[in-house]
Short mmCIF file of C-alpha atoms and ligand atoms in Angstrom, two decimals:
data_model
loop_
_atom_site.label_atom_id
_atom_site.label_comp_id
_atom_site.label_asym_id
_atom_site.label_seq_id
_atom_site.Cartn_x
_atom_site.Cartn_y
_atom_site.Cartn_z
CA UNK A 1 -4.38 -8.25 -0.06
CA UNK A 2 -4.43 -11.11 2.54
CA UNK A 3 -8.24 -11.93 4.21
CA UNK A 4 -7.69 -12.86 8.11
CA UNK A 5 -11.52 -13.52 8.46
CA UNK A 6 -14.10 -15.75 6.66
CA UNK A 7 -18.22 -16.11 7.17
CA UNK A 8 -19.02 -19.61 6.83
CA UNK A 9 -22.80 -21.78 7.25
CA UNK A 10 -23.23 -21.58 11.34
CA UNK A 11 -23.66 -24.63 13.46
CA UNK A 12 -26.35 -23.93 15.74
CA UNK A 13 -24.57 -27.20 18.25
CA UNK A 14 -21.19 -25.96 17.35
CA UNK A 15 -18.46 -25.16 19.28
CA UNK A 16 -15.65 -21.85 19.69
CA UNK A 17 -12.38 -22.78 20.17
CA UNK A 18 -8.62 -21.96 19.01
CA UNK A 19 -6.31 -24.28 17.51
CA UNK A 20 -3.06 -24.65 15.66
CA UNK A 21 -3.24 -25.46 11.63
CA UNK A 22 -1.54 -28.90 10.53
CA UNK A 23 -1.03 -30.32 6.88
CA UNK A 24 0.35 -33.75 8.41
CA UNK A 25 -2.23 -36.41 7.78
CA UNK A 26 -0.61 -38.70 9.66
CA UNK A 27 -0.22 -37.36 13.44
CA UNK A 28 -1.22 -40.14 15.36
CA UNK A 29 -3.72 -38.93 18.61
CA UNK A 30 -3.21 -37.47 21.11
CA UNK A 31 -1.23 -35.04 18.81
CA UNK A 32 -3.27 -34.54 16.44
CA UNK A 33 -5.98 -33.79 19.55
CA UNK A 34 -5.20 -29.54 19.34
CA UNK A 35 -4.46 -29.54 15.65
CA UNK A 36 -6.87 -28.63 12.68
CA UNK A 37 -6.02 -30.70 9.86
CA UNK A 38 -5.92 -28.80 6.15
CA UNK A 39 -6.83 -30.27 3.23
CA UNK A 40 -6.51 -28.76 -0.07
CA UNK A 41 -8.43 -29.40 -3.46
CA UNK A 42 -9.88 -32.84 -3.65
CA UNK A 43 -6.96 -34.61 -1.38
CA UNK A 44 -9.00 -37.56 0.25
CA UNK A 45 -10.63 -36.97 3.51
CA UNK A 46 -8.34 -37.81 6.69
CA UNK A 47 -9.15 -40.30 9.53
CA UNK A 48 -7.78 -39.28 13.15
CA UNK A 49 -9.27 -37.46 15.74
CA UNK A 50 -8.27 -34.20 15.18
CA UNK A 51 -9.80 -31.27 16.55
CA UNK A 52 -11.52 -29.37 13.29
CA UNK A 53 -10.81 -30.38 9.11
CA UNK A 54 -10.91 -27.58 6.77
CA UNK A 55 -10.60 -27.62 2.93
CA UNK A 56 -9.40 -24.87 0.42
CA UNK A 57 -10.78 -24.62 -2.44
CA UNK A 58 -12.58 -28.11 -2.67
CA UNK A 59 -15.59 -29.91 -2.18
CA UNK A 60 -16.73 -31.04 1.35
CA UNK A 61 -15.64 -34.78 1.68
CA UNK A 62 -17.83 -34.53 5.07
CA UNK A 63 -20.45 -32.61 7.11
CA UNK A 64 -17.54 -31.74 9.55
CA UNK A 65 -15.34 -30.36 7.32
CA UNK A 66 -15.35 -26.50 6.75
CA UNK A 67 -14.63 -25.17 3.37
CA UNK A 68 -12.70 -21.99 2.50
CA UNK A 69 -11.85 -20.39 -0.88
CA UNK A 70 -8.70 -20.32 -2.88
CA UNK A 71 -7.95 -17.16 -1.30
CA UNK A 72 -6.93 -18.77 2.07
CA UNK A 73 -4.64 -20.66 0.24
CA UNK A 74 -1.82 -19.03 2.10
CA UNK A 75 -2.77 -20.94 5.31
CA UNK A 76 -0.18 -22.93 6.42
CA UNK A 77 1.33 -25.59 8.98
CA UNK A 78 1.56 -23.68 12.41
CA UNK A 79 -0.86 -20.97 11.80
CA UNK A 80 -3.64 -20.36 14.21
CA UNK A 81 -7.23 -19.74 13.70
CA UNK A 82 -10.05 -19.14 16.03
CA UNK A 83 -13.52 -20.84 15.06
CA UNK A 84 -16.84 -20.12 16.22
CA UNK A 85 -18.98 -22.65 14.88
CA UNK A 86 -22.38 -21.31 16.58
CA UNK A 87 -21.75 -17.18 14.55
CA UNK A 88 -19.95 -19.36 11.57
CA UNK A 89 -16.80 -17.20 11.61
CA UNK A 90 -13.50 -18.22 11.23
CA UNK A 91 -10.70 -15.18 12.40
CA UNK A 92 -6.90 -16.05 11.49
CA UNK A 93 -5.03 -14.87 14.60
CA UNK A 94 -1.41 -15.93 14.02
CA UNK A 95 1.23 -16.68 10.82
CA UNK A 96 3.84 -18.57 11.27
CA UNK A 97 5.49 -17.21 8.19
CA UNK A 98 4.92 -13.95 8.62
CA UNK A 99 6.39 -10.55 10.21
CA UNK A 100 3.19 -8.93 10.62
CA UNK A 101 1.63 -10.85 13.32
CA UNK A 102 -0.74 -8.42 15.94
CA UNK A 103 -2.15 -9.21 18.83
CA UNK A 104 -5.18 -7.23 18.70
CA UNK A 105 -6.46 -6.23 22.21
CA UNK A 106 -9.11 -4.41 22.41
CA UNK A 107 -11.51 -2.04 21.21
CA UNK A 108 -12.06 -0.05 23.93
CA UNK A 109 -10.12 3.24 24.21
CA UNK A 110 -9.08 6.67 26.61
CA UNK A 111 -8.43 8.70 23.56
CA UNK A 112 -10.45 9.75 20.78
CA UNK A 113 -7.60 10.78 18.18
CA UNK A 114 -8.95 12.78 14.93
CA UNK A 115 -7.60 10.16 12.50
CA UNK A 116 -7.71 6.52 15.03
CA UNK A 117 -7.60 3.93 11.83
CA UNK A 118 -9.93 1.87 14.97
CA UNK A 119 -12.75 4.14 16.05
CA UNK A 120 -13.31 2.79 19.83
CA UNK A 121 -16.22 1.21 20.90
CA UNK A 122 -17.43 0.72 24.66
CA UNK A 123 -17.63 -3.04 24.10
CA UNK A 124 -17.31 -5.81 26.70
CA UNK A 125 -13.99 -7.85 24.54
CA UNK A 126 -12.12 -9.13 26.70
CA UNK A 127 -12.91 -12.57 25.32
CA UNK A 128 -9.85 -11.29 22.66
CA UNK A 129 -7.51 -11.88 25.53
CA UNK A 130 -8.80 -15.06 26.38
CA UNK A 131 -8.13 -15.70 22.62
CA UNK A 132 -4.18 -14.52 22.53
CA UNK A 133 -4.17 -16.53 25.54
CA UNK A 134 -4.98 -19.70 24.24
CA UNK A 135 -2.82 -19.02 21.08
CA UNK A 136 0.31 -18.30 22.96
CA UNK A 137 1.64 -21.33 23.72
CA UNK A 138 0.89 -23.12 20.25
CA UNK A 139 2.86 -20.27 18.57
CA UNK A 140 6.20 -21.16 16.92
CA UNK A 141 9.56 -20.76 18.76
CA UNK A 142 11.05 -19.72 16.16
CA UNK A 143 8.22 -16.52 15.76
CA UNK A 144 10.35 -12.92 15.21
CA UNK A 145 8.08 -10.19 16.48
CA UNK A 146 4.76 -9.55 17.46
CA UNK A 147 2.92 -6.77 17.88
CA UNK A 148 -0.15 -5.47 20.40
CA UNK A 149 -2.48 -2.61 19.47
CA UNK A 150 -6.09 -1.74 20.19
CA UNK A 151 -7.44 -0.02 21.25
CA UNK A 152 -5.78 1.20 24.49
CA UNK A 153 -3.90 -1.97 25.58
CA UNK A 154 -3.20 -0.83 28.97
CA UNK A 155 -6.71 -0.19 29.67
CA UNK A 156 -6.70 -4.04 29.97
CA UNK A 157 -4.97 -3.45 33.04
CA UNK A 158 -3.08 -6.52 35.02
CA UNK A 159 -4.53 -8.91 31.85
CA UNK A 160 -2.18 -6.92 29.69
CA UNK A 161 0.71 -8.41 32.01
CA UNK A 162 -0.91 -11.37 31.92
CA UNK A 163 -0.24 -11.37 28.19
CA UNK A 164 3.30 -9.96 28.28
CA UNK A 165 3.96 -12.88 31.55
CA UNK A 166 2.91 -15.55 28.98
CA UNK A 167 4.75 -14.18 26.04
CA UNK A 168 8.00 -14.59 27.89
CA UNK A 169 7.42 -17.48 29.10
CA UNK A 170 6.46 -19.22 25.78
CA UNK A 171 8.44 -17.39 23.19
CA UNK A 172 11.29 -15.95 25.03
CA UNK A 173 13.24 -15.15 22.17
CA UNK A 174 10.17 -13.19 20.15
CA UNK A 175 10.14 -9.39 20.48
CA UNK A 176 7.22 -7.45 21.50
CA UNK A 177 6.49 -4.22 19.58
CA UNK A 178 3.10 -2.79 21.35
CA UNK A 179 1.67 0.23 20.35
CA UNK A 180 -0.02 2.58 23.33
CA UNK A 181 -1.21 6.02 23.78
CA UNK A 182 1.28 5.91 26.92
CA UNK A 183 -1.10 8.42 29.33
CA UNK A 184 -1.27 5.36 31.82
CA UNK A 185 2.48 5.17 32.03
CA UNK A 186 2.24 8.50 33.64
CA UNK A 187 1.64 6.51 36.69
CA UNK A 188 4.28 4.71 37.93
CA UNK A 189 2.70 1.47 39.26
CA UNK A 190 1.80 0.81 35.56
CA UNK A 191 5.27 1.50 34.14
CA UNK A 192 7.05 -0.82 36.90
CA UNK A 193 4.70 -3.60 36.22
CA UNK A 194 5.28 -3.75 32.27
CA UNK A 195 8.80 -3.38 33.35
CA UNK A 196 8.48 -6.57 35.53
CA UNK A 197 6.49 -9.16 33.20
CA UNK A 198 9.93 -9.95 31.78
CA UNK A 199 9.86 -9.66 28.37
CA UNK A 200 13.75 -9.65 27.05
CA UNK A 201 12.80 -7.21 24.20
CA UNK A 202 9.74 -5.07 24.36
CA UNK A 203 9.13 -1.66 22.82
CA UNK A 204 6.54 0.36 23.31
CA UNK A 205 4.77 2.94 20.42
CA UNK A 206 3.77 5.70 21.76
CA UNK A 207 2.70 8.86 19.62
CA UNK A 208 3.25 12.61 20.17
CA UNK A 209 1.70 14.73 17.53
CA UNK A 210 2.85 17.98 18.31
CA UNK A 211 5.60 19.74 20.82
CA UNK A 212 3.02 21.93 22.31
CA UNK A 213 -0.13 20.78 24.24
CA UNK A 214 -3.21 22.27 22.63
CA UNK A 215 -2.31 20.69 18.82
CA UNK A 216 -1.79 17.45 20.63
CA UNK A 217 -4.94 17.54 22.94
CA UNK A 218 -6.71 18.71 20.44
CA UNK A 219 -5.85 15.63 17.93
CA UNK A 220 -6.15 13.14 20.79
CA UNK A 221 -8.84 15.01 21.81
CA UNK A 222 -8.46 14.34 25.70
CA UNK A 223 -7.82 16.59 28.11
CA UNK A 224 -4.39 16.45 29.54
CA UNK A 225 -3.25 13.78 27.32
CA UNK A 226 -0.02 15.72 26.31
CA UNK A 227 1.18 16.26 29.79
CA UNK A 228 0.31 12.32 30.53
CA UNK A 229 2.16 11.37 27.80
CA UNK A 230 5.11 12.98 28.92
CA UNK A 231 5.11 11.58 32.05
CA UNK A 232 4.62 8.26 30.57
CA UNK A 233 7.74 8.66 27.90
CA UNK A 234 9.58 9.70 31.36
CA UNK A 235 8.39 6.46 33.32
CA UNK A 236 9.30 4.41 30.64
CA UNK A 237 12.42 5.52 30.52
CA UNK A 238 12.66 5.83 34.21
CA UNK A 239 12.44 1.51 34.33
CA UNK A 240 14.15 0.66 30.88
CA UNK A 241 11.52 0.42 28.60
CA UNK A 242 12.04 0.92 24.89
CA UNK A 243 10.56 3.70 23.86
CA UNK A 244 9.37 4.32 20.14
CA UNK A 245 7.85 7.76 19.12
CA UNK A 246 5.90 7.87 16.67
CA UNK A 247 4.74 11.59 14.58
CA UNK A 248 1.56 10.92 12.28
CA UNK A 249 2.11 13.90 9.64
CA UNK A 250 -1.50 15.23 8.44
CA UNK A 251 -2.67 18.81 7.71
CA UNK A 252 -3.49 19.45 11.85
CA UNK A 253 0.09 18.73 13.18
CA UNK A 254 2.25 19.14 9.96
CA UNK A 255 3.09 22.53 11.03
CA UNK A 256 4.63 21.36 14.47
CA UNK A 257 6.33 18.61 12.50
CA UNK A 258 9.88 20.74 12.76
CA UNK A 259 9.79 22.03 16.13
CA UNK A 260 8.69 18.56 17.63
CA UNK A 261 11.95 16.94 15.81
CA UNK A 262 13.61 19.60 17.83
CA UNK A 263 11.54 18.83 21.45
CA UNK A 264 12.21 15.25 20.58
CA UNK A 265 15.81 15.56 20.25
CA UNK A 266 16.20 18.17 23.16
CA UNK A 267 13.93 16.62 25.82
CA UNK A 268 13.37 13.01 25.45
CA UNK A 269 16.77 11.92 23.81
CA UNK A 270 16.26 8.57 25.91
CA UNK A 271 13.81 7.25 22.82
CA UNK A 272 15.00 4.19 20.81
CA UNK A 273 13.82 5.65 18.22
CA UNK A 274 11.64 8.55 16.22
CA UNK A 275 8.91 7.58 13.54
CA UNK A 276 7.37 9.62 11.33
CA UNK A 277 4.32 8.16 9.59
CA UNK A 278 2.05 8.80 6.67
CA UNK A 279 -1.50 8.57 6.81
CA UNK A 280 -3.94 5.53 6.78
CA UNK A 281 -7.12 6.59 5.39
CA UNK A 282 -9.69 4.42 7.13
CA UNK A 283 -11.61 4.62 10.21
CA UNK A 284 -11.96 8.08 11.67
CA UNK A 285 -9.65 9.78 8.91
CA UNK A 286 -12.27 8.96 6.61
CA UNK A 287 -14.82 10.95 8.14
CA UNK A 288 -12.23 13.79 9.31
CA UNK A 289 -10.79 13.74 5.94
CA UNK A 290 -11.42 17.45 4.90
CA UNK A 291 -9.05 18.66 7.90
CA UNK A 292 -6.63 15.71 7.96
CA UNK A 293 -5.61 15.21 4.02
CA UNK A 294 -2.39 16.72 2.95
CA UNK A 295 -0.45 15.51 0.04
CA UNK A 296 2.83 14.42 1.22
CA UNK A 297 4.69 15.97 -1.74
CA UNK A 298 3.71 19.29 -0.13
CA UNK A 299 5.50 18.59 3.14
CA UNK A 300 8.39 16.69 1.89
CA UNK A 301 11.21 19.75 2.83
CA UNK A 302 9.89 19.83 6.12
CA UNK A 303 9.85 16.08 6.85
CA UNK A 304 13.43 16.06 5.41
CA UNK A 305 14.76 18.62 8.11
CA UNK A 306 13.11 16.65 10.80
CA UNK A 307 14.42 13.77 9.86
CA UNK A 308 17.86 14.35 9.41
CA UNK A 309 18.04 17.19 12.24
CA UNK A 310 17.09 14.17 14.67
CA UNK A 311 19.45 11.82 13.06
CA UNK A 312 22.31 14.57 13.49
CA UNK A 313 21.28 14.34 17.16
CA UNK A 314 22.27 10.73 17.14
CA UNK A 315 18.77 9.39 17.28
CA UNK A 316 17.61 6.51 15.01
CA UNK A 317 14.40 7.89 12.90
CA UNK A 318 12.30 5.93 11.08
CA UNK A 319 9.65 6.44 7.83
CA UNK A 320 6.65 4.98 8.14
CA UNK A 321 4.04 4.59 5.47
CA UNK A 322 5.65 6.66 2.49
CA UNK A 323 6.04 6.20 -0.81
CA UNK A 324 9.65 6.46 -2.29
CA UNK A 325 8.46 8.69 -4.89
CA UNK A 326 6.99 11.03 -2.38
CA UNK A 327 9.81 11.55 -0.45
CA UNK A 328 13.46 13.45 -0.92
CA UNK A 329 16.09 10.97 -2.01
CA UNK A 330 18.07 11.77 0.64
CA UNK A 331 16.01 10.59 3.61
CA UNK A 332 15.27 6.89 1.33
CA UNK A 333 17.73 5.25 3.59
CA UNK A 334 15.12 6.01 6.78
CA UNK A 335 11.94 4.53 5.15
CA UNK A 336 10.84 1.13 6.25
CA UNK A 337 8.50 -1.39 4.51
CA UNK A 338 6.21 -1.04 7.75
CA UNK A 339 2.54 -1.54 5.70
CA UNK A 340 1.42 -4.95 7.37
CA UNK A 341 1.78 -7.09 3.97
CA UNK A 342 -2.14 -8.21 4.68
CA UNK A 343 -3.03 -4.36 3.68
CA UNK A 344 -0.27 -3.68 1.62
CA UNK A 345 -1.06 -2.52 -2.34
CA UNK A 346 0.47 -0.57 -4.83
CA UNK A 347 -1.10 1.62 -7.11
CA UNK A 348 -1.84 1.47 -11.09
CA UNK A 349 1.16 3.90 -11.61
CA UNK A 350 3.54 2.02 -10.25
CA UNK A 351 3.16 -1.11 -12.59
CA UNK A 352 6.92 -0.98 -14.15
CA UNK A 353 8.45 0.99 -11.61
CA UNK A 354 12.12 -0.20 -11.11
CA UNK A 355 12.13 1.03 -7.04
CA UNK A 356 9.29 -1.03 -6.56
CA UNK A 357 10.51 -3.69 -4.68
CA UNK A 358 12.52 -1.45 -1.91
CA UNK A 359 9.14 1.26 -1.80
CA UNK A 360 6.66 0.78 1.00
CA UNK A 361 3.58 1.14 -1.17
CA UNK A 362 0.28 1.82 0.38
CA UNK A 363 -2.35 0.95 2.63
CA UNK A 364 -5.30 -1.06 0.82
CA UNK A 365 -7.42 1.77 2.24
CA UNK A 366 -5.40 4.52 0.23
CA UNK A 367 -7.07 3.70 -3.13
CA UNK A 368 -9.56 5.95 -1.36
CA UNK A 369 -7.16 9.12 -1.33
CA UNK A 370 -4.17 9.22 -2.37
CA UNK A 371 -0.96 11.62 -3.63
CA UNK A 372 -1.38 13.46 -7.00
CA UNK A 373 2.24 13.00 -7.26
CA UNK A 374 3.11 9.10 -7.96
CA UNK A 375 5.60 9.17 -10.59
CA UNK A 376 7.48 5.27 -11.58
CA UNK A 377 11.38 5.07 -11.75
CA UNK A 378 13.00 3.83 -14.87
CA UNK A 379 15.97 2.87 -13.04
CA UNK A 380 17.06 1.09 -9.81
CA UNK A 381 18.71 3.90 -7.16
CA UNK A 382 20.85 2.14 -4.99
CA UNK A 383 19.33 4.17 -1.51
CA UNK A 384 21.90 6.57 -0.20
CA UNK A 385 23.89 6.10 3.10
CA UNK A 386 23.13 9.16 5.38
CA UNK A 387 26.00 11.14 6.72
CA UNK A 388 26.75 14.54 9.18
CA UNK A 389 28.87 16.78 7.56
S1 LIG B 401 5.64 4.77 -8.31
FE1 LIG B 401 7.39 3.52 -7.68
S2 LIG B 401 7.99 4.80 -5.77
FE2 LIG B 401 5.97 5.66 -6.46
S3 LIG B 401 5.07 4.35 -5.03
FE3 LIG B 401 4.77 3.23 -6.88
S4 LIG B 401 6.17 1.53 -6.21
FE4 LIG B 401 6.43 3.66 -4.68
#
């Protein structure tokens, strides 16, 4: 696991700012004005008008230096942080070398999904968008992908469009993957506004928990959510926005797994991809674990049927968050290493497993509860190719 936040001694007269990190100790002014210089260990104290000074795994050389432990040694040139000196907080907003950069939009949401990993809070957190808008121009042009998540990003209304427009302007070659419950796209105007923000490569991941309204609405804990989500998916297609349909597998959805795959193939074939996802045991999932938990080993045959049926229908299919030893080998080609690097772990049972490098592993939260069927492989198997017979 990689820590993305740190506490330090607060400074009552301190500032709050977003800045990029640099390792370059000889940056001339004004180039160093917007950068935070990172020193390590006992390196000499620099001079210059840097925005701030961070020292990793060393003793302070001056009062201005902010000291971080060795666990932050991964921080590097081009990464972006927000520092709130008054509160004594540092948050890592962006890592230049990572494929798992997340733009966390808001804690607010109009749904209350039983297994929400980020339980919604009705708080005024628009400062998060301000931070994101400050960070985007500092990000590397080589950024491959950014993920927008929350809460529900569409709750931000025009501020969402502001961020999409900033990405299209400053990072025109980056892909954007936005997670949304899709309900706001039931309004054509929302889908139209997103489509006009100018993002070259935007995909929106929308969960569908069943092929029938009663199950989906129960999981989402919102009346009419199923109708709104399906209408939303139709409007995304209407405005040529790529759609990923996400099905999270747990005790409340598993009985509709195969039927939902059929429903998607028949009614939503325009989706760019369909993802079947293992459960993350954090947030609401922990409090609702007794009604949600099912060992993935128990649904492996249903998962195989759903995946192979959709693939045979010509759809792009993904399996997220499920270890290789819990799913049938036939669907290994669809399994993705989907868990963000900063929260990805392997269990003690995985020691010596020959397939570890290809396996998604676990969320860090899974130490709390995971399958009884984790079995290491003795030899490396080639991932079989999938063919339609
Ligand atoms: S035992 Fe191997 S296949 Fe199973 S979860 Fe661990 S690394 Fe993955």
